[in-house]
Every structure is written in C-alpha cells, then in structure tokens.
C-alpha cells in the first residue's frame, strides 16, 4: 500500500498544479493565454478519454465503442435539459451513470467474446446506438439535427473592470478546472486499480482467461467491473463535452473520431499504465493542434500514422521507450520492475 | 407494410448480394490465408471508387474501362501495404494486428479526405446509368445487374483459382498449416503477399462499381468494412466457401428491412450490425 500512498501524493501535487495553471498562463501570456488554455483543456480531455479506454484494455478488451459511452453521456445531459429544468450540474453525474448502465448491459452480452470478436461487436454497437438515437422521436432526442445544451459557464463582461478577452478566459478556465477534476477522478481510479490486487486480476484475465479462472479470479466479474468503470469516466467526459460544445448531434456524439483518439493515445503513450495515456495525450494534443491548423479536413491522418508507427516501432509506447532509455543509461529507475503505475 | 413491394425488394437484395460477396470474399481471403483481420478492407473499396472517379474526371474513362486500371493499381497498393507493415506483425498478438490495420484504414481515409475533400463525388454522364427494364412490375437497373454479373464472375474466378491452380493450392496449403506449407517448399511470404494484393484488388473493383451506383464520400470505407464483417462473421471467420450464401442472406435482409419496414431506409446499417452482434454472441454462447 505504500506505492498507493506515493501515487496519491503525486496525484494531489498534479491537482494543485492544475488549479494554478490558468493563473500562471494568464500572467505569462496575457491575451494569448485564452488559446493556450483551450489547448491545455484539449490535452486534459484527451488524457481522460485515453485513461478511461486503457482501464478497459487492461482486461484484454480492446473496445471500438468508446464513442458510444461518451455519446451516451452527452445525450443524457442534452435530453435531461431539453425535457426538464434540472439543476445545471446534475447532468454530469447522470451522464456517467447512464454510460455505466449501458456498459453493464453491453458488457454482460459480450463477456464471452475474445479479442477481435469483441472489437468487431463493439464497433457495430456504436453504429447501432447512433442509428437508434437518430430514430428516437425528434421531440425527445432532436433527430439528426441534435439538441442544444446550456453552457456551464456564462461569464459576463463588466465594462471598465475587465478587458474583452477576459470573458473568454474565464469561460475556458471554468471548463479547464472541470476537466482537471475529471482527470483527477480518472487518475485516482486508475491508480487504485494498479496498486491493489485488481491489477493482478486484470492482467491475469488479459493474458489467459482460463488460467485466471483457475487462480480464483472471476474473469466475467473483472471484465464487467473494468467496463463499468471505464464507461463511467467516459460518460462523465461526454457530458461535460456536451456542455462545452453547446450542442449534441448523432454524428458528432457517436463519431469514430472519438474512438480513434481514445485508442491511439494510450497505445502511443504506453498501454496498461496510468502515466502512458497522460503522457500520450500531452504530446498528441500539441501535434493535433498543429495538424488542425495545417489541414481543415483529414487531420486525423496524423493519428493513423502515430498508431501504425507505434505498433511497428514501439509497441510499449513512450513509457516503454522511456524506461528502456533509463535502464540503458544505468540511472536508478527508483526500483520499478517492468510496468509502472 | 406493403407486400406488393416484396418482389422488388427480393430482386434488389439479390442484385446487391453480388457486390457484397465480392467485397467480403477479399476480406475472407486475408483472414483465411494470412490470418489478418483487416479493418482497412473497406478503405480499399473506397480507394477503388475514387480512382475510378479520378480517371473519369481526368481522362474521361468509362468506369468499365477503369476496372482494367484500378485492378493493378489496387494490387500494387495492397502489396506495398503488406510489404511495409503487415509483414512485420504476422507473429505479433492478434490485437496488435487489428490495431495496425485500423491505423492503415485511418491513414487511407484521411489521405482521401485531403485529396478529394469530404463532398460526395459522382461519376456523371455514364450512358448506361439510367438504363433498365421491367419484368412483371419489377424494375431492374442495368448498373446493378451489370455489377451483379461482374462480381459473380470475379468471385467464381477466385473460387476456380483456389480450387484448381497451383497458386490457389498454395494458398489453401498455407491457410491450413503455415509451417507444413513451408516444409514442403512453398514460399509462404510470397503467398501471403499475393493473397493480400488479391484481397485489395477485389475490393477495389467492387469500389469502382459502387462509384457508379452511388456518389461516395471518402468516409464510405468503414461502412463497407462493417458490411464485409457481417458477411464474413456469418459465414464463419476465414470460411471462403460460405461467403456467397452469407452475402445473399445479408443483402436480402437489408433490402427487405429497407423496403418493407416503414421508414426502414434509415435502418439499413442496423441490419448489418444486428447480424454481426447476434451471430457473434450466439456463437460465443454455443461454444461456452
């Protein structure tokens, strides 16, 4: 348990850092901090998405349905505010819960599907869900056009006491903090998994399900647990993203893009670790911003290249590359054996 | 539900099944012979469609003529992809192979988006596009009929090749036992290369035909990957013989749902996914 304490202290330090980051950016960059802040927010979104996908992958289930769960979170929020006058912050936890319930349903059907079969079935599931949402009555789910979602933050411009750009800054800062909170939630879940007996159980299920069963691990229960946790975080993320974007539509909420980002990032950063997805997200968010500015359509090609190159040249990701370099240099790797938390 | 539409729905379904068989037989070939579940398969289809479009816009080629150019082009693209990436993951974990092909699919799709943009592209002014005839109240278009016939000829050709040529025998031998095939002197790597190139070629030809039937966008590939998966999964992963029957089943199911269920056109995709889902889950239960 000492490892867990250490990881939680590091997480707390990360949280403190994130709390003060907007103010620091503002001091250093002034007006330009608005766009730096939204870039940092994108990195946080990517990190949460990647970390939640990785939790599921730890049990050997490589999901191509991550968009289904962020989409479920987003639509929960949208439908909630369309139909009722619920309090503004209620939608986010409900979005997480809805995604978790959906995962419980899908997970219990796909429990016996291995590897490729699981991937194919999940890819199909996203499309079914998208089509189903499109076919719901327009009065409920808005049809193909989608639904508008209220913003979480509406800072007002006060003439004299602030400049114009500060309104956008305050808005971005709000979302940045919400996503920072989500990241902390995701990291805590991930770290607890990695530092408890669950890690051994997940790894056993991933490497050999039969053997895991013999060792007294219940593979079905482990797979479902990972699925529910992963989807809960994905649902929270989708819900906040719906608020930030201001609207949801079937094509946007259930886009393959989301699934691609969710799986490329941890593979690039390093699978089955907490650090890997975060590291991957930080690097990729920067690359993505550059690509988006260069190409209006087709910027996702960068992710394809990163994915192919990662699999061919560094199957253990940035984290694996890093630990290899450390060992070669002879520096003490603080007693880590193999995988890091 | 309007049953008077039933004959038309059945004919449309049967005509579509040829093209579906052509797309999925290539995927089954890659799975059966090489053991690679290719998530980029539908993108070969898309590339075929856009090459035909480009040949039409650039040189005024009739799509029928384009078939002759797209076939070798796709074989080369397939071979290059095999040589530059697939070859290195043959012994890697199954999921790495899947993710690699998924990545290749993303690259191909977005490359097409960069080149052609996201708008649908139509091969206009094809003289036989609107040709057709009526049989007892059922209308049969020349283009669907033609694509059906061409597809069946190609699939039959593949079956014949597998059954009675040295190359086909080599492919079947490699599919059955990679090591054994190597021991009796087959160049396993060469067979894989040819099989993958052939798989891309068949999909590309299907793409040319869909380029005439629809107005495709660069994002059609994923949909066709899923259609091909539905058929391949129904036939049994890697089973090449069962493709024709499975393609017919899937195409008929799609056509019947689209025509007979009110507002069913939007349900087309759901049919494929329902098939994939039900078959996979049902099989896994039977095994367990």
XYZ file of C-alpha atoms in Angstrom:
629
model
C 0.000 0.000 0.000
C 2.998 2.312 0.265
C 3.012 2.559 -3.503
C -0.589 3.714 -3.439
C 0.166 6.458 -0.922
C 3.035 7.691 -3.066
C 0.860 7.712 -6.193
C -1.927 9.572 -4.410
C 0.545 12.207 -3.208
C 1.764 12.638 -6.802
C -1.857 12.919 -7.940
C -2.555 15.579 -5.325
C 0.503 17.513 -6.495
C -0.766 17.261 -10.068
C -4.159 18.585 -8.931
C -2.564 21.595 -7.212
C -0.530 22.282 -10.340
C -3.662 22.190 -12.495
C -5.526 24.547 -10.155
C -2.893 27.240 -10.575
C -2.022 26.673 -14.237
C -4.654 29.087 -15.665
C -3.457 31.953 -13.459
C 0.155 31.287 -14.434
C -0.715 31.229 -18.144
C -2.575 34.496 -17.723
C 0.353 36.194 -16.048
C 2.864 34.961 -18.612
C 0.939 35.215 -21.887
C -1.803 37.753 -21.212
C -4.343 37.799 -24.032
C -2.755 34.782 -25.775
C -3.455 32.646 -22.700
C -7.051 32.152 -23.921
C -5.929 29.858 -26.721
C -3.190 28.225 -24.637
C -5.817 27.430 -22.060
C -8.087 25.776 -24.606
C -5.113 23.779 -25.906
C -4.413 22.631 -22.347
C -8.094 21.746 -21.976
C -7.937 19.624 -25.112
C -4.977 17.780 -23.627
C -6.988 17.121 -20.464
C -9.949 15.813 -22.499
C -7.647 13.518 -24.425
C -5.981 12.297 -21.234
C -9.292 11.436 -19.554
C -10.537 9.719 -22.725
C -7.332 7.716 -23.087
C -7.118 6.753 -19.438
C -10.708 5.516 -19.387
C -10.075 3.427 -22.521
C -6.904 1.989 -21.042
C -8.727 0.802 -17.888
C -10.859 -1.457 -20.048
C -7.918 -2.574 -22.179
C -6.180 -3.828 -19.027
C -8.605 -6.762 -19.039
C -7.790 -7.533 -22.691
C -10.940 -5.922 -24.075
C -9.898 -3.549 -26.868
C -13.015 -1.516 -27.361
C -14.005 0.209 -30.577
C -17.113 1.532 -28.848
C -15.715 4.294 -26.720
C -17.695 6.869 -28.682
C -20.862 5.024 -27.636
C -20.191 5.835 -23.998
C -19.088 9.433 -24.371
C -22.096 9.808 -26.672
C -24.412 8.279 -24.065
C -23.133 10.780 -21.505
C -23.608 13.675 -23.907
C -27.134 12.660 -24.847
C -28.139 12.106 -21.236
C -27.256 15.713 -20.493
C -28.915 17.034 -23.644
C -32.193 15.156 -23.167
C -32.266 15.963 -19.458
C -32.173 19.729 -20.060
C -34.471 19.541 -23.057
C -37.209 17.786 -21.113
C -36.742 19.011 -17.542
C -35.489 22.047 -15.695
C -32.934 20.058 -13.719
C -30.136 21.857 -11.835
C -27.230 22.698 -14.148
C -24.644 20.400 -12.563
C -26.883 17.343 -12.229
C -26.404 16.235 -15.827
C -22.734 15.312 -15.499
C -23.038 12.590 -12.837
C -26.191 11.314 -14.530
C -24.286 11.101 -17.827
C -21.635 8.999 -16.138
C -24.259 6.746 -14.589
C -26.122 6.303 -17.881
C -22.903 5.260 -19.626
C -22.088 2.851 -16.795
C -25.526 1.226 -17.020
C -25.147 0.923 -20.785
C -21.749 -0.702 -20.287
C -23.250 -3.151 -17.823
C -25.760 -4.152 -20.500
C -23.307 -4.392 -23.379
C -20.631 -5.951 -21.209
C -22.808 -8.782 -19.967
C -23.673 -9.703 -23.572
C -20.114 -9.512 -24.898
C -18.443 -11.198 -21.912
C -17.606 -14.335 -23.815
C -16.252 -12.598 -26.900
C -12.492 -12.685 -27.175
C -10.091 -10.222 -28.776
C -11.043 -9.480 -32.352
C -14.634 -10.620 -31.891
C -15.087 -8.198 -29.036
C -13.654 -5.380 -31.154
C -15.942 -6.119 -34.111
C -19.015 -6.355 -31.889
C -18.235 -3.066 -30.140
C -17.672 -1.265 -33.435
C -21.079 -2.484 -34.559
C -22.614 -1.409 -31.233
C -21.641 2.241 -31.720
C -23.347 2.344 -35.095
C -26.482 0.697 -33.719
C -26.658 3.216 -30.909
C -26.161 6.102 -33.335
C -28.938 4.825 -35.596
C -31.216 4.272 -32.587
C -30.701 7.832 -31.333
C -31.403 9.158 -34.820
C -34.687 7.252 -34.860
C -35.919 8.394 -31.453
C -38.814 10.891 -31.617
C -37.489 14.338 -32.520
C -39.341 15.802 -29.531
C -37.098 13.732 -27.238
C -33.705 13.367 -28.906
C -33.782 16.029 -31.611
C -33.328 13.636 -34.549
C -30.410 14.079 -36.929
C -30.160 17.814 -36.178
C -29.440 17.240 -32.492
C -30.164 19.284 -29.367
C -28.728 22.434 -27.840
C -27.140 22.146 -24.415
C -26.831 25.007 -21.910
C -23.304 26.206 -21.127
C -21.843 25.588 -17.672
C -20.134 28.966 -17.534
C -21.500 32.280 -18.748
C -19.107 34.949 -17.522
C -20.492 38.430 -18.106
C -18.492 41.316 -19.436
C -18.153 44.126 -16.952
C -17.146 47.272 -18.801
C -14.280 49.153 -17.203
C -13.088 46.470 -14.799
C -12.022 43.878 -17.369
C -10.971 43.510 -20.984
C -12.930 41.715 -23.691
C -10.674 38.683 -23.907
C -11.023 38.039 -20.210
C -14.595 36.827 -20.742
C -13.316 34.018 -22.972
C -10.520 33.394 -20.490
C -12.932 32.964 -17.574
C -15.082 30.621 -19.628
C -12.107 28.484 -20.685
C -10.776 28.499 -17.144
C -14.074 27.091 -15.856
C -14.008 24.173 -18.257
C -10.308 23.634 -17.661
C -10.955 23.171 -13.948
C -13.882 20.819 -14.544
C -11.743 18.637 -16.806
C -8.865 18.817 -14.353
C -11.284 17.464 -11.744
C -12.288 14.667 -14.129
C -8.655 13.808 -14.751
C -8.037 13.562 -11.021
C -11.058 11.245 -10.668
C -9.774 9.084 -13.541
C -6.220 9.005 -12.196
C -7.387 8.032 -8.718
C -9.486 5.163 -10.127
C -6.590 4.053 -12.300
C -4.009 4.250 -9.516
C -6.224 2.333 -7.098
C -6.609 -0.410 -9.711
C -2.870 -0.519 -10.333
C -1.900 -0.618 -6.685
C -4.433 -3.161 -5.491
C -4.978 -6.838 -6.199
C -7.199 -5.777 -9.088
C -4.130 -5.146 -11.204
C -3.021 -8.755 -10.927
C -6.580 -9.902 -11.592
C -6.950 -7.671 -14.687
C -3.571 -8.757 -16.023
C -4.442 -12.416 -15.471
C -7.721 -12.031 -17.357
C -5.885 -10.248 -20.192
C -3.092 -12.774 -20.610
C -5.030 -16.001 -20.087
C -8.622 -16.162 -19.059
C -8.677 -19.880 -18.319
C -5.661 -19.661 -16.072
C -7.156 -16.628 -14.355
C -10.249 -18.696 -13.604
C -8.146 -21.498 -12.133
C -6.307 -18.990 -9.939
C -9.590 -17.937 -8.380
C -10.170 -14.770 -10.401
C -13.674 -14.449 -11.806
C -12.999 -13.217 -15.374
C -16.609 -12.240 -16.031
C -16.753 -10.075 -12.932
C -13.382 -8.433 -13.659
C -14.292 -7.661 -17.272
C -17.621 -6.143 -16.239
C -16.014 -4.108 -13.469
C -13.438 -2.686 -15.894
C -16.132 -1.986 -18.479
C -18.365 -0.157 -15.991
C -15.521 1.937 -14.504
C -14.158 2.828 -17.929
C -17.554 3.793 -19.293
C -18.493 5.770 -16.210
C -15.480 8.032 -16.750
C -16.183 8.203 -20.493
C -19.805 9.153 -19.749
C -18.751 11.971 -17.402
C -16.419 13.247 -20.097
C -19.094 13.133 -22.798
C -21.493 15.007 -20.519
C -19.053 17.869 -19.856
C -18.112 17.969 -23.526
C -21.800 18.415 -24.423
C -21.916 21.485 -22.172
C -18.680 22.861 -23.617
C -19.678 22.359 -27.268
C -23.185 23.701 -26.656
C -24.983 21.041 -28.697
C -25.081 17.320 -29.439
C -25.874 15.510 -32.689
C -25.800 11.791 -33.521
C -22.914 12.144 -35.979
C -20.837 14.251 -33.609
C -21.579 12.433 -30.361
C -21.015 8.931 -31.762
C -18.177 9.843 -34.097
C -15.469 7.311 -34.928
C -13.015 10.159 -34.260
C -13.640 9.804 -30.526
C -12.916 6.087 -30.639
C -9.760 6.653 -32.681
C -8.438 9.254 -30.236
C -9.341 7.048 -27.278
C -7.265 4.122 -28.507
C -4.369 5.814 -30.286
C -3.410 7.953 -27.290
C -2.764 5.154 -24.760
C -1.052 2.986 -27.374
C 1.249 5.865 -28.220
C 1.856 6.741 -24.577
C 2.099 3.224 -23.205
C -0.667 0.701 -22.583
C -1.755 -0.599 -19.172
C -0.215 2.303 -17.251
C -1.535 5.493 -15.668
C 1.310 7.629 -16.894
C 1.209 6.431 -20.509
C -2.207 7.813 -21.523
C -1.459 11.162 -19.831
C 1.935 11.447 -21.493
C 0.467 10.403 -24.838
C -2.329 12.969 -24.515
C 0.065 15.786 -23.738
C 2.191 15.117 -26.813
C -0.706 14.319 -29.144
C -2.751 17.381 -28.163
C 0.131 19.540 -29.344
C 0.529 17.604 -32.595
C -3.213 17.696 -33.216
C -3.356 21.465 -32.817
C -0.608 21.875 -35.406
C -2.256 19.453 -37.826
C -5.682 21.074 -37.430
C -4.190 24.411 -38.382
C -2.500 22.923 -41.442
C -5.344 20.772 -42.790
C -9.034 21.516 -42.376
C -10.133 18.005 -43.275
C -8.229 14.806 -42.852
C -6.038 15.961 -39.948
C -6.799 12.592 -38.340
C -4.187 11.160 -40.701
C -1.649 12.129 -38.055
C -3.302 9.737 -35.618
C -3.244 6.942 -38.179
C 0.470 7.425 -38.727
C 1.157 7.598 -34.982
C -0.860 4.400 -34.456
C 0.890 2.451 -37.202
C 4.329 3.700 -36.183
C 3.709 2.931 -32.500
C 2.696 -0.656 -33.258
C 5.607 -1.212 -35.607
C 8.389 0.576 -33.770
C 7.444 0.992 -30.104
C 4.751 -1.463 -29.043
C 5.214 -0.410 -25.395
C 4.708 3.255 -26.162
C 6.514 6.323 -24.849
C 6.598 4.901 -21.338
C 8.273 1.720 -22.556
C 10.752 3.783 -24.548
C 11.485 5.936 -21.509
C 12.116 3.051 -19.127
C 14.366 1.409 -21.738
C 16.449 4.569 -22.048
C 16.697 4.869 -18.275
C 17.899 1.309 -17.889
C 20.455 1.672 -20.647
C 21.810 4.850 -19.071
C 22.281 2.964 -15.819
C 20.307 5.550 -13.837
C 18.341 4.136 -10.935
C 14.744 3.692 -12.049
C 13.572 4.055 -8.435
C 13.067 0.355 -8.019
C 10.391 -0.097 -10.661
C 10.138 -3.575 -12.018
C 8.686 -3.735 -15.501
C 5.410 -1.843 -15.619
C 4.976 1.416 -13.774
C 1.825 2.561 -12.060
C -46.204 -2.948 -44.508
C -46.812 -3.070 -48.246
C -46.386 -6.601 -49.559
C -46.703 -5.537 -53.190
C -43.134 -4.266 -52.852
C -41.882 -7.715 -51.873
C -40.789 -8.931 -55.345
C -38.865 -5.698 -55.957
C -37.204 -5.967 -52.560
C -36.097 -9.527 -53.249
C -34.698 -8.654 -56.683
C -32.821 -5.626 -55.295
C -31.433 -7.758 -52.500
C -30.223 -10.470 -54.844
C -28.602 -7.918 -57.161
C -26.813 -6.245 -54.250
C -25.542 -9.580 -52.948
C -23.033 -9.935 -55.805
C -21.162 -6.800 -54.851
C -21.324 -7.723 -51.169
C -19.853 -11.132 -51.933
C -17.037 -9.504 -53.890
C -16.112 -7.192 -51.023
C -16.316 -9.803 -48.317
C -14.553 -12.564 -50.239
C -11.411 -10.444 -50.242
C -11.673 -9.944 -46.500
C -12.232 -13.669 -46.003
C -9.155 -14.360 -48.135
C -6.986 -12.139 -45.933
C -8.367 -13.752 -42.780
C -8.328 -17.305 -44.072
C -4.942 -17.354 -45.751
C -2.874 -14.774 -43.855
C -4.786 -14.744 -40.590
C -5.043 -10.951 -40.629
C -8.388 -9.410 -39.703
C -8.122 -6.352 -41.886
C -10.015 -3.358 -40.502
C -8.817 -1.336 -43.506
C -10.532 -3.587 -46.033
C -13.391 -1.197 -46.735
C -10.849 1.552 -47.463
C -9.555 -0.417 -50.462
C -13.100 -0.263 -51.684
C -13.189 3.492 -51.204
C -9.829 3.925 -52.937
C -11.147 1.930 -55.911
C -14.206 4.172 -56.141
C -12.152 7.364 -56.048
C -9.566 6.132 -58.537
C -12.419 5.433 -60.936
C -13.745 8.923 -60.284
C -10.321 10.456 -60.881
C -9.840 8.501 -64.118
C -13.239 9.707 -65.247
C -12.587 13.353 -64.410
C -9.013 13.358 -65.653
C -9.221 11.281 -68.801
C -12.935 10.718 -69.380
C -12.549 6.993 -68.801
C -15.707 4.935 -68.688
C -15.888 3.056 -65.354
C -15.866 -0.234 -67.267
C -12.522 0.772 -68.754
C -11.328 1.967 -65.341
C -11.744 -1.549 -63.979
C -8.690 -2.519 -66.034
C -6.591 0.230 -64.463
C -7.901 0.120 -60.920
C -7.238 -3.618 -60.573
C -3.435 -3.440 -60.947
C -3.322 -0.155 -59.004
C -5.050 -1.709 -56.011
C -2.906 -4.831 -56.228
C 0.171 -2.613 -56.014
C -1.262 -0.613 -53.117
C -2.137 -3.840 -51.306
C 1.315 -5.278 -51.932
C 3.015 -2.112 -50.697
C 0.940 -2.087 -47.526
C 1.764 -5.733 -46.936
C 5.476 -5.240 -47.515
C 5.764 -2.071 -45.454
C 3.705 -3.061 -42.411
C 1.564 -6.212 -42.300
C 4.610 -8.433 -42.883
C 6.133 -7.312 -39.601
C 3.190 -8.154 -37.371
C 2.372 -11.647 -38.632
C 3.607 -13.165 -35.380
C 2.522 -10.273 -33.152
C -0.523 -10.561 -30.872
C -3.833 -10.585 -32.729
C -4.853 -7.255 -31.250
C -1.697 -5.529 -32.478
C -2.516 -6.731 -35.978
C -6.033 -5.387 -35.651
C -4.859 -2.005 -34.410
C -2.271 -1.795 -37.183
C -4.872 -2.341 -39.898
C -7.202 0.085 -38.127
C -4.412 2.659 -38.322
C -3.856 1.943 -42.015
C -7.573 2.475 -42.540
C -7.423 5.857 -40.802
C -4.470 6.867 -42.979
C -6.156 5.848 -46.242
C -9.439 7.524 -45.345
C -7.858 10.791 -44.334
C -5.498 10.781 -47.274
C -8.600 10.614 -49.464
C -10.161 13.440 -47.467
C -7.043 15.528 -48.029
C -7.044 14.829 -51.774
C -10.735 14.902 -52.621
C -12.399 16.675 -49.675
C -15.471 15.458 -47.862
C -18.133 16.018 -50.524
C -19.771 13.127 -52.384
C -18.357 12.536 -55.865
C -20.475 11.399 -58.765
C -19.250 9.794 -61.959
C -21.684 11.720 -64.152
C -22.655 11.108 -67.774
C -22.332 7.358 -67.687
C -24.545 6.414 -70.661
C -25.919 3.224 -69.116
C -26.590 4.642 -65.665
C -30.307 5.113 -66.188
C -30.857 2.096 -68.443
C -33.119 -0.641 -67.167
C -36.058 -2.822 -67.918
C -39.273 -4.077 -66.340
C -40.154 -7.697 -65.657
C -43.665 -8.166 -64.303
C -43.714 -4.906 -62.371
C -40.175 -5.330 -61.064
C -37.666 -2.871 -62.416
C -34.095 -3.993 -62.941
C -31.414 -1.379 -63.492
C -28.604 -2.075 -65.926
C -25.953 -0.919 -63.474
C -26.999 -3.133 -60.518
C -27.437 -6.061 -62.902
C -24.068 -5.437 -64.524
C -22.299 -5.116 -61.173
C -24.009 -8.309 -60.028
C -22.760 -10.218 -63.066
C -19.219 -8.809 -62.931
C -18.990 -9.519 -59.200
C -20.189 -13.092 -59.592
C -17.706 -13.693 -62.408
C -14.873 -12.383 -60.213
C -15.923 -14.412 -57.185
C -16.316 -17.522 -59.358
C -12.877 -16.822 -60.807
C -11.423 -16.672 -57.312
C -13.101 -19.946 -56.375
C -11.742 -21.570 -59.507
C -8.282 -20.173 -58.821
C -8.326 -21.543 -55.276
C -9.612 -24.915 -56.402
C -7.515 -25.708 -59.432
C -4.421 -23.597 -59.919
C -1.012 -24.074 -58.286
C -1.288 -20.648 -56.668
C -4.704 -21.496 -55.263
C -3.449 -24.788 -53.907
C -0.516 -22.971 -52.340
C -2.919 -20.533 -50.662
C -5.040 -23.328 -49.289
C -1.957 -25.166 -48.062
C -0.665 -22.066 -46.279
C -4.096 -21.441 -44.799
C -4.213 -24.961 -43.381
C -0.718 -25.137 -41.981
C 1.841 -22.421 -42.334
C 4.790 -24.476 -41.124
C 3.831 -27.555 -43.102
C 3.469 -25.484 -46.257
C 6.934 -24.076 -45.676
C 8.345 -27.570 -45.144
C 7.119 -28.815 -48.495
C 8.862 -25.908 -50.186
C 6.201 -23.234 -50.552
C 7.358 -19.654 -50.218
C 4.917 -18.688 -47.513
C 5.811 -14.999 -47.589
C 5.182 -14.786 -51.332
C 1.819 -16.499 -50.967
C 0.832 -14.019 -48.255
C 1.886 -11.114 -50.419
C -0.158 -12.336 -53.367
C -3.174 -13.102 -51.193
C -3.152 -9.628 -49.656
C -2.707 -7.919 -53.020
C -5.549 -10.010 -54.436
C -7.748 -9.116 -51.482
C -7.172 -5.395 -52.124
C -7.700 -5.840 -55.851
C -11.103 -7.489 -55.430
C -12.265 -4.777 -53.028
C -11.024 -2.073 -55.412
C -13.037 -3.495 -58.289
C -16.111 -3.516 -56.076
C -15.351 0.117 -55.305
C -15.372 1.086 -58.986
C -18.870 -0.329 -59.291
C -20.132 1.407 -56.164
C -18.663 4.601 -57.601
C -21.191 4.267 -60.404
C -24.110 3.097 -58.244
C -23.742 5.716 -55.501
C -21.980 9.015 -55.061
C -19.377 8.022 -52.482
C -17.555 10.195 -49.954
C -14.102 9.279 -48.576
C -15.797 8.004 -45.415
C -17.765 5.152 -47.060
C -14.958 2.698 -46.307
C -15.849 1.981 -42.687
C -19.423 1.127 -43.608
C -18.201 -1.402 -46.140
C -15.705 -2.847 -43.675
C -18.621 -3.481 -41.350
C -20.783 -4.956 -44.111
C -17.955 -7.270 -45.060
C -17.503 -8.206 -41.406
C -21.190 -9.044 -41.090
C -20.930 -11.400 -44.056
C -17.606 -12.927 -43.048
C -18.771 -13.464 -39.483
C -21.980 -15.079 -40.701
C -20.024 -17.394 -42.992
C -17.548 -18.174 -40.214
C -14.275 -16.270 -39.886
C -11.937 -17.340 -42.695
C -14.504 -19.505 -44.474
C -14.319 -18.507 -48.149
C -16.837 -21.005 -49.497
C -19.648 -19.821 -47.271
C -19.366 -16.205 -48.452
C -21.885 -16.432 -51.309
C -24.684 -17.734 -49.115
C -23.896 -15.311 -46.328
C -23.751 -12.355 -48.740
C -27.142 -13.321 -50.151
C -28.632 -13.584 -46.659
C -27.255 -10.239 -45.545
C -28.218 -8.409 -48.758
C -31.745 -9.810 -48.681
C -32.171 -8.939 -45.014
C -31.032 -5.387 -45.726
C -33.277 -4.992 -48.748
C -36.349 -6.436 -47.042
C -35.961 -4.256 -43.970
C -35.288 -1.143 -46.041
C -38.312 -1.692 -48.260
C -40.931 -3.295 -46.067
C -40.460 -1.619 -42.680
C -41.947 1.879 -42.621
C -39.158 4.457 -42.742
C -36.844 1.461 -42.975
C -34.179 3.068 -45.117
C -32.522 4.524 -42.025
C -32.427 1.025 -40.556
C -30.151 -0.373 -43.286
C -26.989 -0.111 -41.237
C -28.672 -1.502 -38.185
C -29.366 -4.731 -40.045
C -25.656 -5.410 -40.539
C -24.792 -4.585 -37.005
C -27.630 -6.656 -35.652
C -26.364 -9.600 -37.704
C -22.780 -9.179 -36.504
C -23.914 -8.826 -32.953
C -26.377 -11.679 -32.848
C -24.100 -14.116 -34.677
C -21.058 -13.324 -32.546
C -22.901 -13.502 -29.267
C -24.822 -16.613 -30.256
C -21.651 -18.404 -31.368
C -19.847 -17.491 -28.172
C -22.705 -18.905 -26.109
C -22.724 -22.140 -28.063
C -19.009 -22.583 -27.539
C -19.144 -21.871 -23.839
